[in-house]
Each structure stands twice: as structure tokens, then as C-alpha cells.
mmCIF file of C-alpha atoms in Angstrom:
data_model
loop_
_atom_site.group_PDB
_atom_site.id
_atom_site.type_symbol
_atom_site.label_atom_id
_atom_site.label_comp_id
_atom_site.label_asym_id
_atom_site.label_seq_id
_atom_site.Cartn_x
_atom_site.Cartn_y
_atom_site.Cartn_z
ATOM 1 C CA UNK E 1 -60.405 100.317 -11.494
ATOM 2 C CA UNK E 2 -57.266 98.773 -12.179
ATOM 3 C CA UNK E 3 -57.305 97.903 -15.879
ATOM 4 C CA UNK E 4 -53.717 96.260 -16.155
ATOM 5 C CA UNK E 5 -52.782 98.294 -18.933
ATOM 6 C CA UNK E 6 -49.389 100.038 -20.047
ATOM 7 C CA UNK E 7 -49.422 103.390 -21.424
ATOM 8 C CA UNK E 8 -48.713 103.611 -24.938
ATOM 9 C CA UNK E 9 -48.674 106.605 -27.936
ATOM 10 C CA UNK E 10 -51.715 108.317 -28.572
ATOM 11 C CA UNK E 11 -51.326 107.523 -32.011
ATOM 12 C CA UNK E 12 -50.925 104.148 -31.518
ATOM 13 C CA UNK E 13 -53.911 103.779 -29.354
ATOM 14 C CA UNK E 14 -56.273 105.546 -31.952
ATOM 15 C CA UNK E 15 -55.125 102.737 -34.367
ATOM 16 C CA UNK E 16 -55.905 100.453 -31.761
ATOM 17 C CA UNK E 17 -59.501 102.118 -30.936
ATOM 18 C CA UNK E 18 -60.113 102.256 -34.818
ATOM 19 C CA UNK E 19 -59.165 98.395 -34.832
ATOM 20 C CA UNK E 20 -61.757 97.520 -32.052
ATOM 21 C CA UNK E 21 -64.508 99.153 -33.663
ATOM 22 C CA UNK E 22 -63.872 97.452 -36.989
ATOM 23 C CA UNK E 23 -63.679 94.426 -35.509
ATOM 24 C CA UNK E 24 -66.992 94.575 -33.055
ATOM 25 C CA UNK E 25 -68.825 96.540 -36.441
ATOM 26 C CA UNK E 26 -67.894 92.946 -37.929
ATOM 27 C CA UNK E 27 -69.216 90.734 -35.198
ATOM 28 C CA UNK E 28 -72.277 92.837 -35.455
ATOM 29 C CA UNK E 29 -75.527 91.699 -36.562
ATOM 30 C CA UNK E 30 -79.379 92.145 -37.950
ATOM 31 C CA UNK E 31 -81.791 89.797 -36.855
ATOM 32 C CA UNK E 32 -84.960 89.441 -38.728
ATOM 33 C CA UNK E 33 -88.814 87.792 -38.570
ATOM 34 C CA UNK E 34 -88.226 83.997 -40.774
ATOM 35 C CA UNK E 35 -90.276 85.927 -43.448
ATOM 36 C CA UNK E 36 -87.866 87.805 -44.678
ATOM 37 C CA UNK E 37 -86.855 86.495 -47.430
ATOM 38 C CA UNK E 38 -84.320 88.483 -50.016
ATOM 39 C CA UNK E 39 -85.623 91.369 -48.465
ATOM 40 C CA UNK E 40 -82.373 91.852 -46.076
ATOM 41 C CA UNK E 41 -83.219 95.567 -46.630
ATOM 42 C CA UNK E 42 -87.077 95.763 -45.602
ATOM 43 C CA UNK E 43 -87.276 97.380 -42.051
ATOM 44 C CA UNK E 44 -90.473 95.429 -41.650
ATOM 45 C CA UNK E 45 -89.039 92.579 -41.116
ATOM 46 C CA UNK E 46 -86.333 94.448 -38.099
ATOM 47 C CA UNK E 47 -86.482 92.600 -34.990
ATOM 48 C CA UNK E 48 -83.610 94.337 -33.623
ATOM 49 C CA UNK E 49 -79.132 93.686 -32.875
ATOM 50 C CA UNK E 50 -76.706 91.122 -32.096
ATOM 51 C CA UNK E 51 -73.605 89.768 -32.446
ATOM 52 C CA UNK E 52 -71.570 86.335 -33.349
ATOM 53 C CA UNK E 53 -69.962 84.956 -30.371
ATOM 54 C CA UNK E 54 -68.449 81.440 -31.298
ATOM 55 C CA UNK E 55 -69.047 79.708 -34.643
ATOM 56 C CA UNK E 56 -72.547 79.652 -35.509
ATOM 57 C CA UNK E 57 -73.918 81.421 -32.218
ATOM 58 C CA UNK E 58 -75.095 84.200 -31.515
ATOM 59 C CA UNK E 59 -76.180 86.342 -28.688
ATOM 60 C CA UNK E 60 -78.876 88.807 -28.391
ATOM 61 C CA UNK E 61 -82.046 89.573 -26.052
ATOM 62 C CA UNK E 62 -84.547 87.622 -25.587
ATOM 63 C CA UNK E 63 -87.046 89.911 -26.539
ATOM 64 C CA UNK E 64 -85.026 90.128 -29.873
ATOM 65 C CA UNK E 65 -85.185 86.515 -30.518
ATOM 66 C CA UNK E 66 -88.236 85.402 -29.784
ATOM 67 C CA UNK E 67 -90.261 87.934 -31.819
ATOM 68 C CA UNK E 68 -89.698 85.764 -34.899
ATOM 69 C CA UNK E 69 -92.135 83.096 -35.108
ATOM 70 C CA UNK E 70 -91.602 79.536 -33.622
ATOM 71 C CA UNK E 71 -88.769 80.574 -32.849
ATOM 72 C CA UNK E 72 -86.906 80.648 -36.050
ATOM 73 C CA UNK E 73 -85.453 84.214 -36.749
ATOM 74 C CA UNK E 74 -82.956 85.305 -39.969
ATOM 75 C CA UNK E 75 -79.737 86.275 -39.025
ATOM 76 C CA UNK E 76 -77.814 89.273 -41.630
ATOM 77 C CA UNK E 77 -74.931 89.872 -41.198
ATOM 78 C CA UNK E 78 -72.059 91.162 -43.761
ATOM 79 C CA UNK E 79 -69.199 88.613 -43.730
ATOM 80 C CA UNK E 80 -66.611 91.204 -44.136
ATOM 81 C CA UNK E 81 -65.283 95.044 -45.318
ATOM 82 C CA UNK E 82 -67.525 95.817 -49.165
ATOM 83 C CA UNK E 83 -68.859 92.043 -49.315
ATOM 84 C CA UNK E 84 -72.036 93.060 -48.460
ATOM 85 C CA UNK E 85 -74.758 91.822 -46.378
ATOM 86 C CA UNK E 86 -75.693 87.760 -46.537
ATOM 87 C CA UNK E 87 -78.077 86.406 -44.565
ATOM 88 C CA UNK E 88 -78.660 82.985 -42.537
ATOM 89 C CA UNK E 89 -81.393 81.023 -40.796
ATOM 90 C CA UNK E 90 -81.413 80.382 -37.147
ATOM 91 C CA UNK E 91 -82.732 78.665 -34.663
ATOM 92 C CA UNK E 92 -83.709 80.082 -30.998
ATOM 93 C CA UNK E 93 -81.811 77.692 -29.051
ATOM 94 C CA UNK E 94 -82.130 79.723 -25.151
ATOM 95 C CA UNK E 95 -84.076 82.131 -24.154
ATOM 96 C CA UNK E 96 -83.183 83.578 -20.414
ATOM 97 C CA UNK E 97 -84.997 83.540 -17.697
ATOM 98 C CA UNK E 98 -86.122 79.936 -19.342
ATOM 99 C CA UNK E 99 -89.480 80.081 -19.744
ATOM 100 C CA UNK E 100 -90.819 83.738 -20.006
ATOM 101 C CA UNK E 101 -93.835 84.778 -21.412
ATOM 102 C CA UNK E 102 -93.901 87.955 -23.442
ATOM 103 C CA UNK E 103 -94.572 90.704 -21.411
ATOM 104 C CA UNK E 104 -95.856 94.341 -22.074
ATOM 105 C CA UNK E 105 -93.436 96.434 -22.914
ATOM 106 C CA UNK E 106 -90.522 94.525 -21.599
ATOM 107 C CA UNK E 107 -88.695 90.980 -21.193
ATOM 108 C CA UNK E 108 -87.750 89.634 -17.337
ATOM 109 C CA UNK E 109 -83.654 90.184 -17.039
ATOM 110 C CA UNK E 110 -81.285 88.931 -17.793
ATOM 111 C CA UNK E 111 -83.311 88.868 -21.479
ATOM 112 C CA UNK E 112 -80.536 86.792 -23.317
ATOM 113 C CA UNK E 113 -81.315 84.751 -25.940
ATOM 114 C CA UNK E 114 -78.789 81.951 -27.873
ATOM 115 C CA UNK E 115 -79.921 81.720 -31.413
ATOM 116 C CA UNK E 116 -78.129 79.122 -33.962
ATOM 117 C CA UNK E 117 -77.481 79.071 -37.332
ATOM 118 C CA UNK E 118 -78.930 76.580 -39.238
ATOM 119 C CA UNK E 119 -75.479 76.495 -41.385
ATOM 120 C CA UNK E 120 -71.899 77.357 -40.685
ATOM 121 C CA UNK E 121 -71.623 80.269 -42.699
ATOM 122 C CA UNK E 122 -67.584 82.953 -42.456
ATOM 123 C CA UNK E 123 -67.965 85.811 -39.810
ATOM 124 C CA UNK E 124 -66.097 87.389 -37.815
ATOM 125 C CA UNK E 125 -66.427 86.585 -33.903
ATOM 126 C CA UNK E 126 -66.764 89.272 -30.407
ATOM 127 C CA UNK E 127 -63.464 88.572 -27.417
ATOM 128 C CA UNK E 128 -66.152 87.641 -24.967
ATOM 129 C CA UNK E 129 -64.783 89.035 -20.879
ATOM 130 C CA UNK E 130 -63.769 86.259 -18.698
ATOM 131 C CA UNK E 131 -64.902 89.190 -16.263
ATOM 132 C CA UNK E 132 -68.198 89.545 -14.364
ATOM 133 C CA UNK E 133 -69.405 93.124 -15.975
ATOM 134 C CA UNK E 134 -70.220 94.395 -12.149
ATOM 135 C CA UNK E 135 -66.640 94.663 -11.848
ATOM 136 C CA UNK E 136 -66.135 97.397 -14.429
ATOM 137 C CA UNK E 137 -67.336 99.938 -11.658
ATOM 138 C CA UNK E 138 -66.919 103.442 -13.901
ATOM 139 C CA UNK E 139 -64.965 105.143 -17.206
ATOM 140 C CA UNK E 140 -67.126 105.039 -20.853
ATOM 141 C CA UNK E 141 -67.501 102.023 -22.358
ATOM 142 C CA UNK E 142 -69.015 101.259 -25.831
ATOM 143 C CA UNK E 143 -71.391 99.869 -28.300
ATOM 144 C CA UNK E 144 -73.125 99.120 -31.276
ATOM 145 C CA UNK E 145 -76.663 98.104 -33.081
ATOM 146 C CA UNK E 146 -78.250 98.157 -36.391
ATOM 147 C CA UNK E 147 -81.378 101.155 -36.390
ATOM 148 C CA UNK E 148 -83.588 102.312 -39.127
ATOM 149 C CA UNK E 149 -82.137 106.141 -39.950
ATOM 150 C CA UNK E 150 -84.709 107.511 -42.402
ATOM 151 C CA UNK E 151 -85.823 104.868 -43.873
ATOM 152 C CA UNK E 152 -82.982 103.035 -43.874
ATOM 153 C CA UNK E 153 -81.818 100.184 -41.889
ATOM 154 C CA UNK E 154 -77.826 101.410 -40.745
ATOM 155 C CA UNK E 155 -74.977 100.284 -38.162
ATOM 156 C CA UNK E 156 -74.565 102.684 -35.011
ATOM 157 C CA UNK E 157 -71.609 102.333 -32.671
ATOM 158 C CA UNK E 158 -70.375 105.001 -30.093
ATOM 159 C CA UNK E 159 -70.227 105.788 -25.985
ATOM 160 C CA UNK E 160 -71.845 105.438 -23.105
ATOM 161 C CA UNK E 161 -70.338 106.185 -19.529
ATOM 162 C CA UNK E 162 -70.879 103.886 -16.977
ATOM 163 C CA UNK E 163 -73.760 105.241 -14.225
ATOM 164 C CA UNK E 164 -73.598 102.746 -11.654
ATOM 165 C CA UNK E 165 -75.869 99.240 -11.025
ATOM 166 C CA UNK E 166 -79.446 98.024 -10.858
ATOM 167 C CA UNK E 167 -79.797 95.124 -9.176
ATOM 168 C CA UNK E 168 -77.421 95.616 -6.071
ATOM 169 C CA UNK E 169 -75.388 92.411 -5.326
ATOM 170 C CA UNK E 170 -78.001 90.048 -6.925
ATOM 171 C CA UNK E 171 -77.031 87.482 -9.240
ATOM 172 C CA UNK E 172 -79.287 89.487 -12.024
ATOM 173 C CA UNK E 173 -77.571 92.889 -11.486
ATOM 174 C CA UNK E 174 -77.271 95.280 -14.461
ATOM 175 C CA UNK E 175 -75.142 98.511 -15.214
ATOM 176 C CA UNK E 176 -76.968 101.585 -15.845
ATOM 177 C CA UNK E 177 -75.925 103.480 -18.426
ATOM 178 C CA UNK E 178 -76.022 107.091 -19.665
ATOM 179 C CA UNK E 179 -74.736 110.223 -21.626
ATOM 180 C CA UNK E 180 -75.946 108.819 -25.021
ATOM 181 C CA UNK E 181 -79.482 108.235 -26.817
ATOM 182 C CA UNK E 182 -80.005 104.741 -28.015
ATOM 183 C CA UNK E 183 -82.523 104.109 -30.528
ATOM 184 C CA UNK E 184 -85.235 101.720 -30.821
ATOM 185 C CA UNK E 185 -83.508 98.517 -32.871
ATOM 186 C CA UNK E 186 -79.856 98.243 -30.712
ATOM 187 C CA UNK E 187 -81.071 96.270 -27.845
ATOM 188 C CA UNK E 188 -78.932 92.904 -28.526
ATOM 189 C CA UNK E 189 -76.182 94.730 -29.703
ATOM 190 C CA UNK E 190 -72.311 94.428 -27.863
ATOM 191 C CA UNK E 191 -71.076 96.817 -25.246
ATOM 192 C CA UNK E 192 -67.551 96.741 -25.026
ATOM 193 C CA UNK E 193 -64.638 97.513 -22.813
ATOM 194 C CA UNK E 194 -62.318 99.806 -24.171
ATOM 195 C CA UNK E 195 -59.516 100.169 -22.333
ATOM 196 C CA UNK E 196 -59.324 96.456 -22.852
ATOM 197 C CA UNK E 197 -60.695 95.279 -25.886
ATOM 198 C CA UNK E 198 -63.603 93.148 -25.158
ATOM 199 C CA UNK E 199 -67.073 92.622 -25.092
ATOM 200 C CA UNK E 200 -68.768 92.742 -21.164
ATOM 201 C CA UNK E 201 -72.186 92.629 -22.021
ATOM 202 C CA UNK E 202 -75.302 93.388 -23.541
ATOM 203 C CA UNK E 203 -77.783 96.318 -24.280
ATOM 204 C CA UNK E 204 -80.646 95.328 -22.642
ATOM 205 C CA UNK E 205 -82.962 98.166 -23.201
ATOM 206 C CA UNK E 206 -83.155 101.728 -23.196
ATOM 207 C CA UNK E 207 -84.019 104.133 -20.939
ATOM 208 C CA UNK E 208 -88.339 105.315 -20.829
ATOM 209 C CA UNK E 209 -87.157 108.809 -19.430
ATOM 210 C CA UNK E 210 -84.183 109.373 -19.485
ATOM 211 C CA UNK E 211 -80.637 108.829 -22.258
ATOM 212 C CA UNK E 212 -78.699 105.700 -21.603
ATOM 213 C CA UNK E 213 -80.143 102.311 -20.661
ATOM 214 C CA UNK E 214 -78.981 99.650 -19.850
ATOM 215 C CA UNK E 215 -76.760 97.024 -19.990
ATOM 216 C CA UNK E 216 -76.743 92.355 -18.660
ATOM 217 C CA UNK E 217 -73.239 90.735 -18.202
ATOM 218 C CA UNK E 218 -72.444 87.872 -19.923
ATOM 219 C CA UNK E 219 -71.852 86.439 -16.841
ATOM 220 C CA UNK E 220 -75.141 85.859 -16.652
ATOM 221 C CA UNK E 221 -74.994 83.360 -19.242
ATOM 222 C CA UNK E 222 -73.981 80.867 -16.895
ATOM 223 C CA UNK E 223 -78.028 80.959 -15.400
ATOM 224 C CA UNK E 224 -78.141 78.453 -18.484
ATOM 225 C CA UNK E 225 -79.511 75.495 -17.753
ATOM 226 C CA UNK E 226 -77.751 72.450 -16.667
ATOM 227 C CA UNK E 227 -77.881 69.020 -17.489
ATOM 228 C CA UNK E 228 -80.433 67.010 -15.641
ATOM 229 C CA UNK E 229 -79.541 64.018 -16.749
ATOM 230 C CA UNK E 230 -75.393 62.412 -16.544
ATOM 231 C CA UNK E 231 -72.830 64.811 -18.988
ATOM 232 C CA UNK E 232 -71.595 62.353 -21.258
ATOM 233 C CA UNK E 233 -69.934 65.167 -24.149
ATOM 234 C CA UNK E 234 -70.038 68.898 -24.551
ATOM 235 C CA UNK E 235 -73.036 69.556 -26.596
ATOM 236 C CA UNK E 236 -74.913 67.856 -23.567
ATOM 237 C CA UNK E 237 -74.423 71.388 -21.681
ATOM 238 C CA UNK E 238 -75.355 74.340 -23.564
ATOM 239 C CA UNK E 239 -73.206 77.081 -21.415
ATOM 240 C CA UNK E 240 -70.129 74.797 -22.170
ATOM 241 C CA UNK E 241 -70.008 74.217 -25.483
ATOM 242 C CA UNK E 242 -70.530 77.932 -25.822
ATOM 243 C CA UNK E 243 -68.042 79.168 -24.526
ATOM 244 C CA UNK E 244 -65.910 76.448 -25.349
ATOM 245 C CA UNK E 245 -66.574 77.306 -29.099
ATOM 246 C CA UNK E 246 -65.561 80.535 -28.240
ATOM 247 C CA UNK E 247 -62.660 79.971 -26.478
ATOM 248 C CA UNK E 248 -61.979 77.362 -29.912
ATOM 249 C CA UNK E 249 -61.775 80.062 -32.162
ATOM 250 C CA UNK E 250 -59.552 82.620 -31.137
ATOM 251 C CA UNK E 251 -56.711 80.419 -30.063
ATOM 252 C CA UNK E 252 -57.276 78.673 -33.662
ATOM 253 C CA UNK E 253 -57.482 82.414 -35.278
ATOM 254 C CA UNK E 254 -54.461 83.202 -33.319
ATOM 255 C CA UNK E 255 -52.745 80.042 -34.090
ATOM 256 C CA UNK E 256 -53.462 80.758 -37.830
ATOM 257 C CA UNK E 257 -53.811 84.338 -38.852
ATOM 258 C CA UNK E 258 -55.378 86.222 -41.362
ATOM 259 C CA UNK E 259 -52.251 89.180 -42.611
ATOM 260 C CA UNK E 260 -55.355 90.894 -43.837
ATOM 261 C CA UNK E 261 -56.804 91.067 -40.324
ATOM 262 C CA UNK E 262 -55.993 92.182 -37.163
ATOM 263 C CA UNK E 263 -57.485 89.500 -34.185
ATOM 264 C CA UNK E 264 -58.834 90.108 -30.621
ATOM 265 C CA UNK E 265 -55.871 89.325 -29.079
ATOM 266 C CA UNK E 266 -53.900 91.516 -31.793
ATOM 267 C CA UNK E 267 -55.414 94.686 -30.728
ATOM 268 C CA UNK E 268 -55.828 93.743 -27.351
ATOM 269 C CA UNK E 269 -52.027 93.559 -26.949
ATOM 270 C CA UNK E 270 -51.189 97.105 -28.991
ATOM 271 C CA UNK E 271 -54.224 98.840 -26.299
ATOM 272 C CA UNK E 272 -51.364 97.860 -24.101
ATOM 273 C CA UNK E 273 -53.762 95.177 -21.914
ATOM 274 C CA UNK E 274 -52.141 93.007 -19.829
ATOM 275 C CA UNK E 275 -55.352 90.288 -18.372
ATOM 276 C CA UNK E 276 -54.679 89.747 -14.906
ATOM 277 C CA UNK E 277 -51.695 92.308 -14.796
ATOM 278 C CA UNK E 278 -49.850 88.903 -15.961
ATOM 279 C CA UNK E 279 -50.707 87.576 -18.851
ATOM 280 C CA UNK E 280 -50.506 88.847 -22.492
ATOM 281 C CA UNK E 281 -53.274 88.632 -24.705
ATOM 282 C CA UNK E 282 -51.740 85.813 -26.845
ATOM 283 C CA UNK E 283 -50.911 83.553 -23.668
ATOM 284 C CA UNK E 284 -54.294 84.510 -22.319
ATOM 285 C CA UNK E 285 -56.004 83.620 -25.849
ATOM 286 C CA UNK E 286 -53.978 80.511 -25.785
ATOM 287 C CA UNK E 287 -54.318 79.292 -22.063
ATOM 288 C CA UNK E 288 -58.548 80.134 -22.379
ATOM 289 C CA UNK E 289 -58.163 77.567 -25.870
ATOM 290 C CA UNK E 290 -56.185 74.864 -24.119
ATOM 291 C CA UNK E 291 -58.762 75.024 -21.283
ATOM 292 C CA UNK E 292 -61.545 74.839 -23.394
ATOM 293 C CA UNK E 293 -59.678 71.031 -25.017
ATOM 294 C CA UNK E 294 -60.636 69.601 -21.554
ATOM 295 C CA UNK E 295 -63.746 68.070 -20.247
ATOM 296 C CA UNK E 296 -65.348 70.792 -17.609
ATOM 297 C CA UNK E 297 -65.885 71.123 -14.295
ATOM 298 C CA UNK E 298 -67.611 68.053 -12.877
ATOM 299 C CA UNK E 299 -69.559 70.692 -11.036
ATOM 300 C CA UNK E 300 -70.120 74.474 -9.597
ATOM 301 C CA UNK E 301 -68.963 72.730 -6.395
ATOM 302 C CA UNK E 302 -66.030 71.225 -7.696
ATOM 303 C CA UNK E 303 -64.462 75.009 -9.360
ATOM 304 C CA UNK E 304 -65.509 76.605 -5.773
ATOM 305 C CA UNK E 305 -64.025 73.515 -4.482
ATOM 306 C CA UNK E 306 -61.138 74.690 -6.860
ATOM 307 C CA UNK E 307 -60.714 78.474 -6.309
ATOM 308 C CA UNK E 308 -61.196 78.043 -1.494
ATOM 309 C CA UNK E 309 -58.016 74.985 -2.937
ATOM 310 C CA UNK E 310 -55.629 77.659 -4.317
ATOM 311 C CA UNK E 311 -52.232 78.988 -2.332
ATOM 312 C CA UNK E 312 -52.556 83.192 -1.481
ATOM 313 C CA UNK E 313 -56.197 83.332 -2.665
ATOM 314 C CA UNK E 314 -59.675 84.439 -0.733
ATOM 315 C CA UNK E 315 -62.407 86.077 -2.563
ATOM 316 C CA UNK E 316 -66.078 85.697 -2.073
ATOM 317 C CA UNK E 317 -67.529 83.573 -4.869
ATOM 318 C CA UNK E 318 -69.575 85.733 -8.364
ATOM 319 C CA UNK E 319 -72.416 85.944 -8.800
ATOM 320 C CA UNK E 320 -73.709 84.287 -10.968
ATOM 321 C CA UNK E 321 -71.114 81.452 -10.134
ATOM 322 C CA UNK E 322 -68.274 80.089 -11.901
ATOM 323 C CA UNK E 323 -69.754 77.418 -14.827
ATOM 324 C CA UNK E 324 -66.518 76.918 -16.438
ATOM 325 C CA UNK E 325 -62.665 76.633 -16.813
ATOM 326 C CA UNK E 326 -62.523 80.410 -17.963
ATOM 327 C CA UNK E 327 -64.978 81.331 -15.192
ATOM 328 C CA UNK E 328 -62.793 80.350 -13.349
ATOM 329 C CA UNK E 329 -59.954 82.110 -14.454
ATOM 330 C CA UNK E 330 -61.960 85.582 -14.543
ATOM 331 C CA UNK E 331 -61.988 85.541 -10.624
ATOM 332 C CA UNK E 332 -58.815 85.261 -10.284
ATOM 333 C CA UNK E 333 -58.281 88.456 -12.271
ATOM 334 C CA UNK E 334 -59.396 90.390 -10.121
ATOM 335 C CA UNK E 335 -57.908 89.387 -6.390
ATOM 336 C CA UNK E 336 -54.246 87.883 -7.251
ATOM 337 C CA UNK E 337 -51.817 89.554 -5.724
ATOM 338 C CA UNK E 338 -49.665 91.138 -8.330
ATOM 339 C CA UNK E 339 -46.147 89.637 -7.059
ATOM 340 C CA UNK E 340 -48.198 86.090 -7.340
ATOM 341 C CA UNK E 341 -50.413 86.168 -10.256
ATOM 342 C CA UNK E 342 -48.373 84.227 -12.510
ATOM 343 C CA UNK E 343 -48.188 81.393 -9.913
ATOM 344 C CA UNK E 344 -51.717 81.685 -8.873
ATOM 345 C CA UNK E 345 -53.124 81.085 -13.084
ATOM 346 C CA UNK E 346 -50.541 78.603 -13.679
ATOM 347 C CA UNK E 347 -51.938 76.408 -9.752
ATOM 348 C CA UNK E 348 -55.180 76.920 -11.039
ATOM 349 C CA UNK E 349 -54.749 75.751 -14.972
ATOM 350 C CA UNK E 350 -52.669 71.997 -13.173
ATOM 351 C CA UNK E 351 -55.777 71.821 -10.589
ATOM 352 C CA UNK E 352 -57.987 71.904 -14.318
ATOM 353 C CA UNK E 353 -56.184 69.734 -16.212
ATOM 354 C CA UNK E 354 -55.545 67.388 -13.158
ATOM 355 C CA UNK E 355 -59.697 67.582 -12.110
ATOM 356 C CA UNK E 356 -61.937 64.723 -11.797
ATOM 357 C CA UNK E 357 -64.207 65.120 -15.055
ATOM 358 C CA UNK E 358 -67.944 64.357 -15.744
ATOM 359 C CA UNK E 359 -66.529 62.296 -18.953
ATOM 360 C CA UNK E 360 -63.193 61.853 -20.710
ATOM 361 C CA UNK E 361 -62.728 62.194 -24.318
ATOM 362 C CA UNK E 362 -60.565 59.920 -26.619
ATOM 363 C CA UNK E 363 -58.589 63.521 -27.116
ATOM 364 C CA UNK E 364 -58.358 63.878 -23.380
ATOM 365 C CA UNK E 365 -55.503 62.950 -22.195
ATOM 366 C CA UNK E 366 -53.745 65.324 -25.342
ATOM 367 C CA UNK E 367 -55.000 68.428 -24.025
ATOM 368 C CA UNK E 368 -53.675 67.557 -20.683
ATOM 369 C CA UNK E 369 -50.795 67.181 -21.926
ATOM 370 C CA UNK E 370 -51.298 70.258 -24.478
ATOM 371 C CA UNK E 371 -51.816 72.314 -21.852
ATOM 372 C CA UNK E 372 -49.002 71.571 -19.535
ATOM 373 C CA UNK E 373 -46.823 71.905 -21.749
ATOM 374 C CA UNK E 374 -48.046 75.448 -21.961
ATOM 375 C CA UNK E 375 -48.076 75.682 -18.467
ATOM 376 C CA UNK E 376 -44.082 74.607 -17.737
ATOM 377 C CA UNK E 377 -43.270 77.321 -20.138
ATOM 378 C CA UNK E 378 -44.741 79.704 -18.395
ATOM 379 C CA UNK E 379 -43.611 78.705 -15.853
ATOM 380 C CA UNK E 380 -40.039 79.634 -16.438
ATOM 381 C CA UNK E 381 -40.582 83.265 -15.724
ATOM 382 C CA UNK E 382 -40.937 82.172 -12.364
ATOM 383 C CA UNK E 383 -37.745 80.969 -9.608
ATOM 384 C CA UNK E 384 -37.262 77.451 -9.618
ATOM 385 C CA UNK E 385 -38.854 77.019 -6.217
ATOM 386 C CA UNK E 386 -41.934 77.897 -7.271
ATOM 387 C CA UNK E 387 -42.308 75.445 -10.676
ATOM 388 C CA UNK E 388 -40.853 72.322 -8.724
ATOM 389 C CA UNK E 389 -44.187 73.408 -6.736
ATOM 390 C CA UNK E 390 -46.098 72.826 -10.191
ATOM 391 C CA UNK E 391 -44.362 69.540 -10.699
ATOM 392 C CA UNK E 392 -44.696 68.124 -7.310
ATOM 393 C CA UNK E 393 -48.635 69.977 -7.259
ATOM 394 C CA UNK E 394 -49.145 68.153 -10.525
ATOM 395 C CA UNK E 395 -47.780 64.571 -9.610
ATOM 396 C CA UNK E 396 -49.830 64.694 -6.093
ATOM 397 C CA UNK E 397 -52.962 65.729 -8.071
ATOM 398 C CA UNK E 398 -52.022 62.633 -10.041
ATOM 399 C CA UNK E 399 -52.059 60.129 -8.018
ATOM 400 C CA UNK E 400 -54.754 60.908 -6.330
ATOM 401 C CA UNK E 401 -57.736 61.928 -9.082
ATOM 402 C CA UNK E 402 -59.832 58.666 -9.560
ATOM 403 C CA UNK E 403 -58.749 56.274 -12.169
ATOM 404 C CA UNK E 404 -60.267 56.872 -15.534
ATOM 405 C CA UNK E 405 -60.677 54.895 -19.281
ATOM 406 C CA UNK E 406 -58.614 55.948 -21.698
ATOM 407 C CA UNK E 407 -55.396 55.706 -22.671
ATOM 408 C CA UNK E 408 -52.855 56.492 -19.673
ATOM 409 C CA UNK E 409 -50.988 60.416 -19.338
ATOM 410 C CA UNK E 410 -48.303 60.711 -20.682
ATOM 411 C CA UNK E 411 -45.408 61.419 -18.885
ATOM 412 C CA UNK E 412 -46.152 63.641 -15.007
ATOM 413 C CA UNK E 413 -43.405 65.748 -15.566
ATOM 414 C CA UNK E 414 -40.693 67.602 -17.798
#
């Protein structure tokens, strides 16, 4: 498996690993029953672990989040190292699979839940991988979570080896993890690719008969219900709302850094990660942030058709099927040829900015222009022929696109 990372000095990589661990621990939370009150350290109300994935959003296991009453939980977190634990109430906004009830001893796959906080609070968010976790076929992953040790709630982190998958080619494939003990309480915590510095899954369960357990890939969030009616705004689709908020968060953190704290892109750069062997971590978060400012794809079918239309890109459709712009970008990473990876990514961005829209927000024309400005800047690394091809592609697709209401777009080409 190729991670696309450059070699670095062992000392620098060790420092980057420590910084990555700090970011993971800052975003990992405890889930408690709503009767926790002010007893934040009371093990009796503790349900399991989770982690912040976007402002005011926590991802965890359904069997953890649904252990509360009426879908209500308390999220206990530490705003910054040394500031002590804080608590905020939350509501389960979605649990997968939809309509599943509690089963004796287990919860059906994918066993995921999204918790929406009742009020905004200051917190760190993890960086979510765009790649399906099934592509992570070997090696070691990191994990974090909370558990009870000697009657006290304590943070736990460590390493697990990837030992294969459960589910084969099915859409609900899970990773098998081993070579470490997973105590009660860590379910719902993050699973991290240490080479790329990104979260790839959620700890689902411990093994009943051996060390280790299983992990559910983040791509299972794509199975969140698709709105039945017409999509009129981003909040109408929970999946799009959460992943767009995630990508804008990391884009904004990189644009307005806190000198006292590393960003995820900072750490990824120190690890030598090269997403898709072509983008730097900073370029990736800027591109994803600009894509997140656009309306989402009109449908999964339209996104698949877009991927099929890209030159020099032939790949099987990932499972579950992609729903958002970041999903399509992640699919490109695994199949792009080294000599054409950058052009393929930029060509994809041009298709995204000129795609049919399920709705048009007042900010959409400006978002399209901002994305084109970023594409054109990155295109300076290409030869003149490919730069011209991108300009022509944009002009042709804008001409062919159905007229949409709203302000007129800006100039078509530099």
C-alpha cells in the first residue's frame, strides 16, 4: 500500500506523532447519560466514547449514544490541555442503521450515531479521511477512548494491528483489529491512520474471544438517509451539512491558525503525507473547504456520472456510493496515475464548480469563483496545454449547464 509520504528525520517524525496524539486526545470525548448532572467523573453514568468531527457534532457508536434516555446525552470534553473537563448536553440526530433497536449483546452494523450539541462550545475537531477505510489493508492504526481504571474514568490510547476485514466486498465492511486489549468504554472512539495523520474509522466493539475488536469505516456515514423531498438548502441533508461543516472548519483553522496549537494539516505536513501523491495537506484542506462552500452534488447518480466522465480515470464505484464532493475526491486518490494526478484533481474541481445544482445559495457564484481561483493557482504547476484544457473545460461546461436563477457568474477565464 502506498501512503504517499516522504521520508523525514526520525526525530521530526516522532515529534509529529506526539502532536498527532495530542490532537486526537483533544477531540476525543466521553458520552454520559443525561442524569450525569455535575458529577462529570461519575463512572455510573458513563456510556462510552466519541469524538468531535465538526463544530457542535460528535460521532460515536449507536449503541453508545442510544444508551441515554429519549436520545439525550451529555458530552464531556476538555476544551484545551490543562483546562479541566466541561460538559454540554446533546441530542442524537441520527443512528445507523436507521430504525434499528437495541439487540441483546450487540447493535447491527454500521452502529454509528451523530450527536448534535445543544449549544456551541470551543473544541478541537479530528480530520476525517476522504478514502474508504477498506483501502487501509495492512499495518498499524492508533486508537483513543475512555474507560474506567480502578474506579476512575481515564483516557486510553494505543496501537492496533489491521488483521483483515469482515464483510468482504459488502458495503458494510468492517476492519478487524488485534494485538491489544480493548476495555469497556472505548467503543465510539477514533481509529487513526498514523502515516497520513487522519481518522479513518470508529471503534465498534471488542472481540469476545480474543484481543482486539472491530472498526467501522467513516464511509458508512454515506448511508445516512437521503432527503425524500427537494433539497432546498444544505441543512436539509444531514450528511452534507456535517461533512461540509467539517471541511470548512479545517480550511478556516488553516487560514487563521492559533500560534499555540498545531493544526491537523500542520501535523500531516510534518508526517510527510501527500494526499493522492499530488496535494500538500494545506492544499487539500483549502480545496475541500472551497468545495464545501458549493451546493452538494444534485444526486449520487450525477456524482458517479461526473467521475465516469473524467479522462484517464477508470475505477469501480466505491461502496457505499459517494454522496459528497469530498467522497469523489477521495476516490481519485487511489487510482490516479502519478503523472496525471494533479490534472485529474483539478479537472474534477472544474466539473464540481460547473455541475448542476440542487439549489442555488446567494453565496454560490462567489464560491464558484473562489474555487476557480484556487484551481488556476494550482494549475501553474501544469504545462500550458493542460492549463488551456482546464480553461476550455470550464467554459464549455458553463455554456452547457442549465441556466440557474441568481447573480451572474464572473469572468470565465483569467
